[in-house]
mmCIF file of C-alpha atoms and ligand atoms in Angstrom:
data_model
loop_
_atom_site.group_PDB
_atom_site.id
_atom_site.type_symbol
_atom_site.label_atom_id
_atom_site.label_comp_id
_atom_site.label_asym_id
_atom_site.label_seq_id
_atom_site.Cartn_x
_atom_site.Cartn_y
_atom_site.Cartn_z
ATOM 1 C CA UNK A 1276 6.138 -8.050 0.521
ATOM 2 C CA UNK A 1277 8.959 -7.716 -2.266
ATOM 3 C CA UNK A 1278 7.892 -4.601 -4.862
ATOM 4 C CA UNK A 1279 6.904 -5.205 -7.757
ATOM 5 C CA UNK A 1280 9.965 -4.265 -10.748
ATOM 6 C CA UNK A 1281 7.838 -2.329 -13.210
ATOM 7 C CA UNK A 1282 8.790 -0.439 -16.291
ATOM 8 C CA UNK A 1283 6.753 1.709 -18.498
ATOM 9 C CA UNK A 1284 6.939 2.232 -22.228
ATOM 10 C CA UNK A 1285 6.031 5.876 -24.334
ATOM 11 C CA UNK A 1286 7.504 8.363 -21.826
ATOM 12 C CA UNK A 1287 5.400 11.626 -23.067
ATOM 13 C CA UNK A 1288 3.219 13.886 -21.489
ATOM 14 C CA UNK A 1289 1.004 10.844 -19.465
ATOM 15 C CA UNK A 1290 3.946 7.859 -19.709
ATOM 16 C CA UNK A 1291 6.038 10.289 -17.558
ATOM 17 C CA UNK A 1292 3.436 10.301 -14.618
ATOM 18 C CA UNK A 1293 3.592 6.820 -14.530
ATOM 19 C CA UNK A 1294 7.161 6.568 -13.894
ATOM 20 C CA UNK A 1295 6.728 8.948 -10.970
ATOM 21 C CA UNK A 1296 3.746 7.318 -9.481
ATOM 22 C CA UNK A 1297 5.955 3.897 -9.672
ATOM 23 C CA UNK A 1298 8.620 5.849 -8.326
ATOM 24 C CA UNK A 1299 6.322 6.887 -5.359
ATOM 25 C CA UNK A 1300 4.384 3.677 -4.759
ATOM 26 C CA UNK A 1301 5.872 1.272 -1.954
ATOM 27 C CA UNK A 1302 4.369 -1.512 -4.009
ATOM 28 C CA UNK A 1303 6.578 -1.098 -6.824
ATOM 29 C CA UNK A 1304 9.946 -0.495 -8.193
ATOM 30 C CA UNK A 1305 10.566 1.902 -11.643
ATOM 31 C CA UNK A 1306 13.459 -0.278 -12.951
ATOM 32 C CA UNK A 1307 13.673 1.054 -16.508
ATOM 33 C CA UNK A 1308 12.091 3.053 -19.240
ATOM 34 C CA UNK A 1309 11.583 3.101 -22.969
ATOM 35 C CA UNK A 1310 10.652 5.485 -25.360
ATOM 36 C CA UNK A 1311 12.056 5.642 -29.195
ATOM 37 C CA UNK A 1312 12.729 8.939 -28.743
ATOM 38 C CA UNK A 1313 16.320 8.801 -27.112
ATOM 39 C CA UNK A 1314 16.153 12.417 -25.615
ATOM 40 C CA UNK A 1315 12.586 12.204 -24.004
ATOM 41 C CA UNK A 1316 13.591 8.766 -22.609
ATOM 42 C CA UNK A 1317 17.098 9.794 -20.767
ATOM 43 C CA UNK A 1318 14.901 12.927 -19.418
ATOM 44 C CA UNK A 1319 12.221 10.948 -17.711
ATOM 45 C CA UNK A 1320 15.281 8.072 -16.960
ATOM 46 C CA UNK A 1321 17.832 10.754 -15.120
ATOM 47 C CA UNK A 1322 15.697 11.463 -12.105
ATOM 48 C CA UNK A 1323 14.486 8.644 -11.181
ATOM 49 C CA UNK A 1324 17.953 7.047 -11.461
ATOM 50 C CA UNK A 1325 16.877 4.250 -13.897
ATOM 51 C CA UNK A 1326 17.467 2.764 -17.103
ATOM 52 C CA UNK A 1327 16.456 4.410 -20.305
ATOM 53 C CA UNK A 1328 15.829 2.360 -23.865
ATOM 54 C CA UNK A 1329 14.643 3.258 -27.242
ATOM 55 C CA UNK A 1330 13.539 0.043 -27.988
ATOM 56 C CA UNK A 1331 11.490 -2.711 -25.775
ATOM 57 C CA UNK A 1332 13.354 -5.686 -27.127
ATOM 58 C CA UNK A 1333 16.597 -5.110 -25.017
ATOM 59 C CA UNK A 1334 13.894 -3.927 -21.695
ATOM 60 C CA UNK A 1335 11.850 -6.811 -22.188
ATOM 61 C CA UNK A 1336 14.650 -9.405 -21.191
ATOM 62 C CA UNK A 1337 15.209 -8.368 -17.901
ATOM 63 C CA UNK A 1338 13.936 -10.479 -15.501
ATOM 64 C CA UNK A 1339 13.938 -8.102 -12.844
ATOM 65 C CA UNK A 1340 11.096 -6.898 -15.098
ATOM 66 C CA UNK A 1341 7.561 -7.915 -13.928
ATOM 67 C CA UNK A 1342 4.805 -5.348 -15.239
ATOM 68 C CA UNK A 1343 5.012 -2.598 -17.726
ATOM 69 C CA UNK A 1344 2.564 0.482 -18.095
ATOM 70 C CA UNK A 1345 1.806 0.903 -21.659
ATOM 71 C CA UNK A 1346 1.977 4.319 -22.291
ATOM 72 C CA UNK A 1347 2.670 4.892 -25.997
ATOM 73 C CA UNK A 1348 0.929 6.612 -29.098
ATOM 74 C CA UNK A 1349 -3.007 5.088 -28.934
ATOM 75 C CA UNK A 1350 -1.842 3.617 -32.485
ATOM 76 C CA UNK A 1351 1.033 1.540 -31.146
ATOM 77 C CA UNK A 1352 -0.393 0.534 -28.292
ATOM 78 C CA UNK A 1353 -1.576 -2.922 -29.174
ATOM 79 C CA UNK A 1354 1.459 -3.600 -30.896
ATOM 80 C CA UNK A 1355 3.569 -3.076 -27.825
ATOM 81 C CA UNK A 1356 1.593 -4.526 -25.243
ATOM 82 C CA UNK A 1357 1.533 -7.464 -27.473
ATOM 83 C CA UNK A 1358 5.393 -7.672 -27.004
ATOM 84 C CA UNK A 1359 5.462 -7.057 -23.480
ATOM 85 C CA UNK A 1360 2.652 -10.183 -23.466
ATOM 86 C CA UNK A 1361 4.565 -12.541 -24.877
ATOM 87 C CA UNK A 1362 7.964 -11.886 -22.782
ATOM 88 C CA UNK A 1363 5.806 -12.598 -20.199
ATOM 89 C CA UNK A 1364 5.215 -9.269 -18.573
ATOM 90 C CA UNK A 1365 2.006 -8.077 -16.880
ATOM 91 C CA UNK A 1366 0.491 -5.301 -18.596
ATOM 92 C CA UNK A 1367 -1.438 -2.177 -17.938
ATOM 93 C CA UNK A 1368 -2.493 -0.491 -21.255
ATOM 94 C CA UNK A 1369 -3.584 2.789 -21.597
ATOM 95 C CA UNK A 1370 -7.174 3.452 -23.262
ATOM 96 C CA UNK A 1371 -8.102 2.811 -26.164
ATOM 97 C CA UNK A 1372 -6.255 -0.413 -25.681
ATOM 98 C CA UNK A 1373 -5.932 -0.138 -29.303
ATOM 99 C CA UNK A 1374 -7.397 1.564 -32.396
ATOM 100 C CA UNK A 1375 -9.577 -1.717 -33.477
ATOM 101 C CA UNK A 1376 -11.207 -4.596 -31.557
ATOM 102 C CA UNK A 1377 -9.782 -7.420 -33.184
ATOM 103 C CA UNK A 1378 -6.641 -6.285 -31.685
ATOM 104 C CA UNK A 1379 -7.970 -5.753 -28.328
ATOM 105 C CA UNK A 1380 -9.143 -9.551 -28.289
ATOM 106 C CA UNK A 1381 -5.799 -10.536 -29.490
ATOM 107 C CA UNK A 1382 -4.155 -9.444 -26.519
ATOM 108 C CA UNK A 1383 -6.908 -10.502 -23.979
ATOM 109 C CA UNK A 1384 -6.098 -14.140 -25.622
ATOM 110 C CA UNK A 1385 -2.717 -13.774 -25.000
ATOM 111 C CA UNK A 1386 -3.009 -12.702 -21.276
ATOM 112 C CA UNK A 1387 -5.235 -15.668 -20.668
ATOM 113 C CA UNK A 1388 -3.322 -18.430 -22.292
ATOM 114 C CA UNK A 1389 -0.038 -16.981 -20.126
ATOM 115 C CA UNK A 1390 -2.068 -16.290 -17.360
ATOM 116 C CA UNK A 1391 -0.833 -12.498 -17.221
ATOM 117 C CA UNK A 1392 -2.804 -9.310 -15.696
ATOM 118 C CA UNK A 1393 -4.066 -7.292 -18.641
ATOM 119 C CA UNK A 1394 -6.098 -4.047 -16.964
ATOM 120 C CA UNK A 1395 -6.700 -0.949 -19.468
ATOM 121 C CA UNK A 1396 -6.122 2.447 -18.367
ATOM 122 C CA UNK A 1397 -9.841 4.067 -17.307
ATOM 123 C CA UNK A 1398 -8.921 6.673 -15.080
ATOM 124 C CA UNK A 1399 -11.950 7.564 -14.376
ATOM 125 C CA UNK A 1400 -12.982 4.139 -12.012
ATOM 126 C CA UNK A 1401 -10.338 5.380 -9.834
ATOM 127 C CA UNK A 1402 -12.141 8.665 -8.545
ATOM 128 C CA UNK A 1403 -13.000 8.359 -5.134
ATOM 129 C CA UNK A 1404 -16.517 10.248 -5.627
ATOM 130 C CA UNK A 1405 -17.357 7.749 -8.939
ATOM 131 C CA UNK A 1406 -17.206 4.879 -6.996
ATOM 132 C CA UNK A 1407 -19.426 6.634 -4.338
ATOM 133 C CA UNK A 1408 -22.108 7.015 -7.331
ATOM 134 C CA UNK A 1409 -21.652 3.577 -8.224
ATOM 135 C CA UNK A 1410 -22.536 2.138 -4.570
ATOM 136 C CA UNK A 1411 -25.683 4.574 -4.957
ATOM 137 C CA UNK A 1412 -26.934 3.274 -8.244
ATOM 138 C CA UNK A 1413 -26.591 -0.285 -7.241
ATOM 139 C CA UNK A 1414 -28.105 0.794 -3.640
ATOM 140 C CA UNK A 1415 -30.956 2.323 -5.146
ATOM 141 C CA UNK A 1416 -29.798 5.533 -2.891
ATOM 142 C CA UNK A 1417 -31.072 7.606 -5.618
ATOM 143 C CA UNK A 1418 -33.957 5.540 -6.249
ATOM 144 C CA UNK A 1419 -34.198 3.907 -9.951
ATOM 145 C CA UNK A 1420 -32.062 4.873 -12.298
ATOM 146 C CA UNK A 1421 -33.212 6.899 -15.295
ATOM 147 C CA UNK A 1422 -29.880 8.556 -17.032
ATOM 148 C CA UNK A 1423 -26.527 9.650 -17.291
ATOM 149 C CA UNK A 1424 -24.933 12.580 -18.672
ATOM 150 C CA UNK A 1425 -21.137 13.131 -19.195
ATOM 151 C CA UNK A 1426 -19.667 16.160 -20.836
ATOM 152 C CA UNK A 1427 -16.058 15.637 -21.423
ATOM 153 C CA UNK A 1428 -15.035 19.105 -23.871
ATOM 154 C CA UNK A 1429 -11.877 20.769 -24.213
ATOM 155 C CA UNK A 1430 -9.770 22.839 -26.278
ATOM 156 C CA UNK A 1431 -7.389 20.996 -29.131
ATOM 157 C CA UNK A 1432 -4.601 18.430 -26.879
ATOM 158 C CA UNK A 1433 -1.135 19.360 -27.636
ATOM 159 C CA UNK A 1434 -0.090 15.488 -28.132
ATOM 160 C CA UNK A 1435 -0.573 13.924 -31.456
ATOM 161 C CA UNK A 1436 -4.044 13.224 -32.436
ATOM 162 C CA UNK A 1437 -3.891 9.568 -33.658
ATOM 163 C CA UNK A 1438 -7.036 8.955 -33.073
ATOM 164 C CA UNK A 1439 -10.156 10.923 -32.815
ATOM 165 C CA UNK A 1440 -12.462 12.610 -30.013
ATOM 166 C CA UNK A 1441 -14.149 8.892 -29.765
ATOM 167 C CA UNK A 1442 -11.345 6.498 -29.372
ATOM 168 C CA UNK A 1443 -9.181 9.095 -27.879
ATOM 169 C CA UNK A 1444 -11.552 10.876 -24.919
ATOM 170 C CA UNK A 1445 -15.124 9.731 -25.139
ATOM 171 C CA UNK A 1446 -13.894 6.037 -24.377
ATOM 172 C CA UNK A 1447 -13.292 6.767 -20.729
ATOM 173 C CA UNK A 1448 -17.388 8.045 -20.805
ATOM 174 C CA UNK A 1449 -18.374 5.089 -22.465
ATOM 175 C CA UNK A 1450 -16.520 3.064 -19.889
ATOM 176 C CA UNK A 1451 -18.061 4.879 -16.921
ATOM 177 C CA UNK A 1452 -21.737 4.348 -18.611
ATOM 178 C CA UNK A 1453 -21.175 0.373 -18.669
ATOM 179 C CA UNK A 1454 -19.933 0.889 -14.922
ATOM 180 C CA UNK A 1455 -22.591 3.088 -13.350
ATOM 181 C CA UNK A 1456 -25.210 0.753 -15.153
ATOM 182 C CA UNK A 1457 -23.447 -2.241 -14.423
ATOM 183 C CA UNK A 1458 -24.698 -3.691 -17.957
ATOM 184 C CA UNK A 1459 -23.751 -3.384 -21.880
ATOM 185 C CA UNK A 1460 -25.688 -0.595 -23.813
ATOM 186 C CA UNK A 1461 -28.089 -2.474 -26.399
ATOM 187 C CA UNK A 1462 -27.937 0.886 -28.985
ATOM 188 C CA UNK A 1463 -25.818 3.712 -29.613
ATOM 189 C CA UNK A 1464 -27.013 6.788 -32.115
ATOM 190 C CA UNK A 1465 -24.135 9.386 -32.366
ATOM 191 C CA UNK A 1466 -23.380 12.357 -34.401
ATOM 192 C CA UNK A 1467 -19.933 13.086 -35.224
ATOM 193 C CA UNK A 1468 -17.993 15.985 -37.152
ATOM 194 C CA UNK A 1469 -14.633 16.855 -37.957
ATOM 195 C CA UNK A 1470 -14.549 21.187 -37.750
ATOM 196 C CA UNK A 1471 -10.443 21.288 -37.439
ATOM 197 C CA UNK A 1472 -9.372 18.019 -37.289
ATOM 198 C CA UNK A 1473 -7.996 16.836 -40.982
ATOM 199 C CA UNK A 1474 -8.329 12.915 -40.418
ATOM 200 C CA UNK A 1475 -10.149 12.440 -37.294
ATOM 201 C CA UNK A 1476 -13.671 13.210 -35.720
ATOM 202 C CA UNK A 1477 -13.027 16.266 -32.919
ATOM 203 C CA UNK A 1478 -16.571 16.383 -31.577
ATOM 204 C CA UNK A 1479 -18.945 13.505 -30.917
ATOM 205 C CA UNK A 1480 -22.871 13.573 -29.066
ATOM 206 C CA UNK A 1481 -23.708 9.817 -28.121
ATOM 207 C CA UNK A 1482 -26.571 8.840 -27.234
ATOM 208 C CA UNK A 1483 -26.208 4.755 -25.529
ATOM 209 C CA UNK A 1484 -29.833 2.950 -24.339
ATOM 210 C CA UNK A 1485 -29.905 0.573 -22.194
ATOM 211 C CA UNK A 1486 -32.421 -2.471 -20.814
ATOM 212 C CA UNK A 1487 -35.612 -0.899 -19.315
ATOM 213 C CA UNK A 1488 -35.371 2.356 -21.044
ATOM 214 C CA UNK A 1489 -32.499 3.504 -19.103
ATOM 215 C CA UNK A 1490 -30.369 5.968 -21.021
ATOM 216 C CA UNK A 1491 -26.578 7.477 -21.406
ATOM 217 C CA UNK A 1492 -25.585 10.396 -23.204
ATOM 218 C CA UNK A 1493 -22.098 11.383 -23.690
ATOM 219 C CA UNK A 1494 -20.565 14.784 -25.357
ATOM 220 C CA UNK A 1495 -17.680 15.231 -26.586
ATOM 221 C CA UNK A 1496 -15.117 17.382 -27.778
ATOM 222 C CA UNK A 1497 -11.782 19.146 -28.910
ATOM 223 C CA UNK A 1498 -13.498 22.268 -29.891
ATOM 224 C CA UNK A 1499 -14.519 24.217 -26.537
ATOM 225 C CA UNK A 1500 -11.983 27.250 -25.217
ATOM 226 C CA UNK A 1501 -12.466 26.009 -21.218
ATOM 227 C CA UNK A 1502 -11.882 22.129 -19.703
ATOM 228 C CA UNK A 1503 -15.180 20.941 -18.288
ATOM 229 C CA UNK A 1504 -15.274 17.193 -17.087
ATOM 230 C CA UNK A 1505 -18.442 16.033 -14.972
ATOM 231 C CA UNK A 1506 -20.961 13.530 -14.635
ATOM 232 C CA UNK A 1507 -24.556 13.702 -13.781
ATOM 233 C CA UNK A 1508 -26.937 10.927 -12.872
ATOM 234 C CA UNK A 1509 -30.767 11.018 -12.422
ATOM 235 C CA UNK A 1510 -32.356 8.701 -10.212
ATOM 236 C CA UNK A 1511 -36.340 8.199 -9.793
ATOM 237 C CA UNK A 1512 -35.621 10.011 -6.197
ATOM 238 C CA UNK A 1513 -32.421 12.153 -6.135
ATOM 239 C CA UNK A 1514 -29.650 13.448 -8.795
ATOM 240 C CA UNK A 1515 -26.062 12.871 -8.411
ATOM 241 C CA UNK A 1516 -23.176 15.487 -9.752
ATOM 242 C CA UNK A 1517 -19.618 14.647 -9.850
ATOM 243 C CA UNK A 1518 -16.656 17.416 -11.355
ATOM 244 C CA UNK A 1519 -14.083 14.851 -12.143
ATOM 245 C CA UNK A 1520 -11.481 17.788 -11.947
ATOM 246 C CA UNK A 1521 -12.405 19.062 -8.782
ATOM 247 C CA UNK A 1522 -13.556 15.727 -7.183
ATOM 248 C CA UNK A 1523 -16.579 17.703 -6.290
ATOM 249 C CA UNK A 1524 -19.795 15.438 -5.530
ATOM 250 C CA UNK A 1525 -22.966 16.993 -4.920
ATOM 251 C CA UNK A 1526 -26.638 15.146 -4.304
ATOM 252 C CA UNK A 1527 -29.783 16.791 -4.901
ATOM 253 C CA UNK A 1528 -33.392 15.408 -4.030
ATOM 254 C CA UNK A 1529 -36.741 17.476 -3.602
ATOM 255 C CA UNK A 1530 -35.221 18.968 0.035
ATOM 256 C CA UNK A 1531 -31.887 19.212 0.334
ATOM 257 C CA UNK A 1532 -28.159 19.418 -1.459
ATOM 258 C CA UNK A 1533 -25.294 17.497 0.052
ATOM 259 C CA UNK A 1534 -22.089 17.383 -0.921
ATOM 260 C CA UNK A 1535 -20.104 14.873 0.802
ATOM 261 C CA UNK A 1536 -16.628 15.825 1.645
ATOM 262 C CA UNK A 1537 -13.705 13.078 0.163
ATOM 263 C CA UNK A 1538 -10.129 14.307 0.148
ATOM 264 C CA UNK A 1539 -8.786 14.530 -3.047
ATOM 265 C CA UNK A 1540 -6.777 11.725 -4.172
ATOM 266 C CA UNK A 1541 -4.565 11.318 -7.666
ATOM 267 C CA UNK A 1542 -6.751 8.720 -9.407
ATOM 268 C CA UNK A 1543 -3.637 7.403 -11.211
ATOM 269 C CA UNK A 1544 -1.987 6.985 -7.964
ATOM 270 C CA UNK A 1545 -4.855 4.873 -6.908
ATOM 271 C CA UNK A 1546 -5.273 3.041 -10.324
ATOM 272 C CA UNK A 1547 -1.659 1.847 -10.399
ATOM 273 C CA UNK A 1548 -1.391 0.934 -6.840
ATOM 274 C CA UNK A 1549 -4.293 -1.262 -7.599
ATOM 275 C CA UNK A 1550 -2.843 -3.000 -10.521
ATOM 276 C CA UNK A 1551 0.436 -3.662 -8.479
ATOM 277 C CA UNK A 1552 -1.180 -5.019 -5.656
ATOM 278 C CA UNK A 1553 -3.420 -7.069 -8.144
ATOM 279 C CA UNK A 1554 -0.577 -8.651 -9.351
ATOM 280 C CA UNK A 1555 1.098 -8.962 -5.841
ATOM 281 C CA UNK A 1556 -1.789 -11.069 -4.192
ATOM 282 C CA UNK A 1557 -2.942 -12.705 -7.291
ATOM 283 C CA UNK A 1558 -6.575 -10.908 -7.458
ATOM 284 C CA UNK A 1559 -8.622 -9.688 -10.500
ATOM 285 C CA UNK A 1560 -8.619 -6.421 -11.514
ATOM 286 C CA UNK A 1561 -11.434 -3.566 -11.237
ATOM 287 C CA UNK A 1562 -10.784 -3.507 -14.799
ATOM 288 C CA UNK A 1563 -10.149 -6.027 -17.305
ATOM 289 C CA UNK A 1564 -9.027 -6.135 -20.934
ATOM 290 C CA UNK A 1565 -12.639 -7.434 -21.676
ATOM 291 C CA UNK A 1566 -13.805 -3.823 -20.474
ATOM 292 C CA UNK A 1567 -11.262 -2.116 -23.080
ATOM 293 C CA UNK A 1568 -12.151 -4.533 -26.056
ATOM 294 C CA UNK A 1569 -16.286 -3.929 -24.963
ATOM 295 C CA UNK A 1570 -15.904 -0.111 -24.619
ATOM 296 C CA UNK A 1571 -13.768 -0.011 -27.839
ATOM 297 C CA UNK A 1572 -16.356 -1.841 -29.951
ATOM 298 C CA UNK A 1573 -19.336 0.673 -28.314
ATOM 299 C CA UNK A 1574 -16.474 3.716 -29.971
ATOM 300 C CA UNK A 1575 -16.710 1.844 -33.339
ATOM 301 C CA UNK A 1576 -20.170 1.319 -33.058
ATOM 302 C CA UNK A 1577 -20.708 5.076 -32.465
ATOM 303 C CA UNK A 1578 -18.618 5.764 -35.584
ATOM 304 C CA UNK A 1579 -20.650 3.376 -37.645
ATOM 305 C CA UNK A 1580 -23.954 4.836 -36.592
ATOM 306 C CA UNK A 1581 -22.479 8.304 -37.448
ATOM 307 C CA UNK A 1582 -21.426 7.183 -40.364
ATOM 308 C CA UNK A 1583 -24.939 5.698 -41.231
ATOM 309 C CA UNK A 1584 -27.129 8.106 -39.945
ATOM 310 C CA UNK A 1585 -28.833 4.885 -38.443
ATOM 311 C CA UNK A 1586 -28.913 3.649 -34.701
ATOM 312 C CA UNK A 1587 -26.505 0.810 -34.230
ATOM 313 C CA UNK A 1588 -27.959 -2.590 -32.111
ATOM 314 C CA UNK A 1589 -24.927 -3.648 -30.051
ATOM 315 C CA UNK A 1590 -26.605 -7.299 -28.911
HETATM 316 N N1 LIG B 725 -5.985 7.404 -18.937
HETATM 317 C C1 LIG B 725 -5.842 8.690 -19.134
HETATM 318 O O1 LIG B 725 -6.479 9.497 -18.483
HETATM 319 C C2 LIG B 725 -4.862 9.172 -20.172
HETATM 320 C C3 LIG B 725 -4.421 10.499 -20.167
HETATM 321 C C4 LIG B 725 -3.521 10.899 -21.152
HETATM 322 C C5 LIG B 725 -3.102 9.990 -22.109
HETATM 323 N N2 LIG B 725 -3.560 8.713 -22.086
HETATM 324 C C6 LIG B 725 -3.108 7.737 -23.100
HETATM 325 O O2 LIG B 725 -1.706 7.548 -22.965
HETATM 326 C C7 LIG B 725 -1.102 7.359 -24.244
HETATM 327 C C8 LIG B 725 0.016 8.372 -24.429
HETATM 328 O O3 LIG B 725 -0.518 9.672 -24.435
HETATM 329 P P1 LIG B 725 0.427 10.954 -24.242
HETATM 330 O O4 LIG B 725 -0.476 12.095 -24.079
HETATM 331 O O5 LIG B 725 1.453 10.679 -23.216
HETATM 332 O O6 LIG B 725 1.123 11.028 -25.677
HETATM 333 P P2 LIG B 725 2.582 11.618 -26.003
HETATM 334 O O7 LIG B 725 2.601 11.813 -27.483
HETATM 335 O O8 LIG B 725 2.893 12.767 -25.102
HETATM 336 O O9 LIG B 725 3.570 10.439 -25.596
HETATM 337 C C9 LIG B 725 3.661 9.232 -26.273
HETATM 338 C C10 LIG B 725 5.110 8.807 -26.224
HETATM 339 O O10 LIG B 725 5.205 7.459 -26.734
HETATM 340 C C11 LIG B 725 6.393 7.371 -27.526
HETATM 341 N N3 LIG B 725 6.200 6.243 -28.440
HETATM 342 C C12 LIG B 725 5.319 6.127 -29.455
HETATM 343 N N4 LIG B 725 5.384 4.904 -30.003
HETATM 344 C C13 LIG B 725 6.337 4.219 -29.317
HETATM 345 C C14 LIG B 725 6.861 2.909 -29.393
HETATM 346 N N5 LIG B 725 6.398 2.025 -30.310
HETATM 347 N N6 LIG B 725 7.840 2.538 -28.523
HETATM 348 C C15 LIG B 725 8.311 3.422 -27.582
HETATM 349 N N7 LIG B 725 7.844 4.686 -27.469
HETATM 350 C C16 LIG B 725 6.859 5.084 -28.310
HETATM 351 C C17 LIG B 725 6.512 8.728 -28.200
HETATM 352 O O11 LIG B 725 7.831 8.997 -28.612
HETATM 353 C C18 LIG B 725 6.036 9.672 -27.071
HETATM 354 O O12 LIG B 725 7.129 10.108 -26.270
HETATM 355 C C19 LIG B 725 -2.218 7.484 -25.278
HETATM 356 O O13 LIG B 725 -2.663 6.215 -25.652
HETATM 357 C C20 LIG B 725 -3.339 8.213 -24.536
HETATM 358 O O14 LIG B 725 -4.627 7.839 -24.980
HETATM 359 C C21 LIG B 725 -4.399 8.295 -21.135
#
């Protein structure tokens, strides 16, 4: 089968990894880059002996064009996705998808009327032992589901903070919750603060329900010296940890701990593989811009009920 030409737009710390996975992937072709800053463009360009552009007008009308990654600031995203929609380019946009939801269901209106692939960028789906803890939950391996904890804490990011902890990192929990359940959250109580941060939240504890009395809670921050990224999910009959940084999995019931043994994989090796070969053979995406515009309106609803001191209903 032909590659797919790709391109990606925002060529910082995370745009330049998906040139090189493109780069890597036999599905696909890297056959230009864009980035409005000129230098940071050419740099990721050079290598990989393709085209760079500071501007997506000129990118956008080359045929040879078929998908674009959209990789910029979380506050442009929407804007330029929106572009790339209407030239009539598949899209894979990076989370938050955008900064509000009425955005988010303008560009999942646009997909569908021109029939594109829109798939957001939840990293997360893509980690081999994730999916494992998905097949248990719906399996009942674990017995009935209870809870799920995610701590996602780190020190300040070095790229521009555009957005805050909830839009920016505890998104990708709030996606995994709504996966591992398989179901919306019906309420979300949070608590948010701002302790360095001059515009933005940079800590957040949420605390999602769900039917049944089943029950997420997700903390996160910019505040904490060490990286610590991990999952745990209690079952009626056995509890299931996952390190998303080491890939570790480990399952714990009343008489033993197992830790099955997957080889590590790059999730965003896997994630854009997927969304070329979506495209490729015409098939739906593990992830769909309804998922961005549905965890993005669970992040404003934890801001709200911050806000408010109040729990938020979400149905
Ligand atoms: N899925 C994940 O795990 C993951 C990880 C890291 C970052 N991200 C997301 O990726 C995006 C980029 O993050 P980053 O850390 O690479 O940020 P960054 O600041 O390092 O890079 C963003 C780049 O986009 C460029 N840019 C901004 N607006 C543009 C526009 N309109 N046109 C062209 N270029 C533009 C900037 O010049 C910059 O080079 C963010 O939305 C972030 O949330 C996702």
């Amino acid at each position: 089968m032909k590659p797919l030409g790709v391109a990606v737009i925002g060529t910082g710390f995370w745009g330049r990894n998906h040139a090189r996975v493109f780069k890597e992937l036999e599905e696909t072709d890297l056959k230009a880059v864009c980035d409005v800053d000129a230098e940071r463009a050419g740099k990721v360009a050079k290598p990989f002996d393709v085209k760079p552009y500071t501007s997506i007008g000129k990118m956008l009308k080359r045929k040879d064009i078929e998908a674009l990654s959209v990789c910029t600031w979380s506050t442009s995203l929407a804007e330029e996705a929106t572009k790339a929609l209407k030239a009539v380019k598949h899209v894979l946009i990076e989370k938050p998808m955008a900064t509000e939801p009425k955005q988010a269901e303008k560009l999942i209106k646009i997909a569908n009327d021109q029939g594109l692939h829109l798939t957001v960028g939840f990293l997360m789906r893509f980690i081999p032992g994730l999916q494992h803890v998905r097949k248990a939950v719906e399996n009942k391996a674990i017995g009935k589901i209870v809870c799920a904890t995610a701590k996602r804490v780190s020190e300040w990011p070095e790229r521009v903070g555009d957005v805050g902890v909830v839009k920016d990192t505890a998104i990708h929990d709030i996606d995994v919750m709504r996966y591992l359940f398989n179901e919306d959250p019906v309420t979300v109580y949070a608590k948010t603060g701002s302790m360095k941060h001059a515009k933005f939240e940079d800590y957040a504890q949420i605390m999602l329900t769900f039917e049944d009395g089943k029950s997420a809670f997700i903390e996160s921050n910019w505040l904490t010296p060490y990286k610590t990224r991990t999952l745990t999910v209690t079952g009626s009959e056995a509890i299931m940890k996952l390190d998303y940084i080491t890939q570790e999995l480990t399952i714990e019931d009343a008489k033993e701990t197992v830790q099955p043994r997957y080889q590590w994989q790059e999730p965003l090796k896997l994630e854009l593989k997927h969304f070329a070969n979506c495209i490729l053979k015409k098939e739906k995406p593990l992830i769909t811009g309804i998922d961005g515009l549905k965890a993005l309106q669970v992040a404003e609803a934890t801001l709200k009920s911050s806000a408010s001191g109040r729990t938020v209903k979400l149905k």
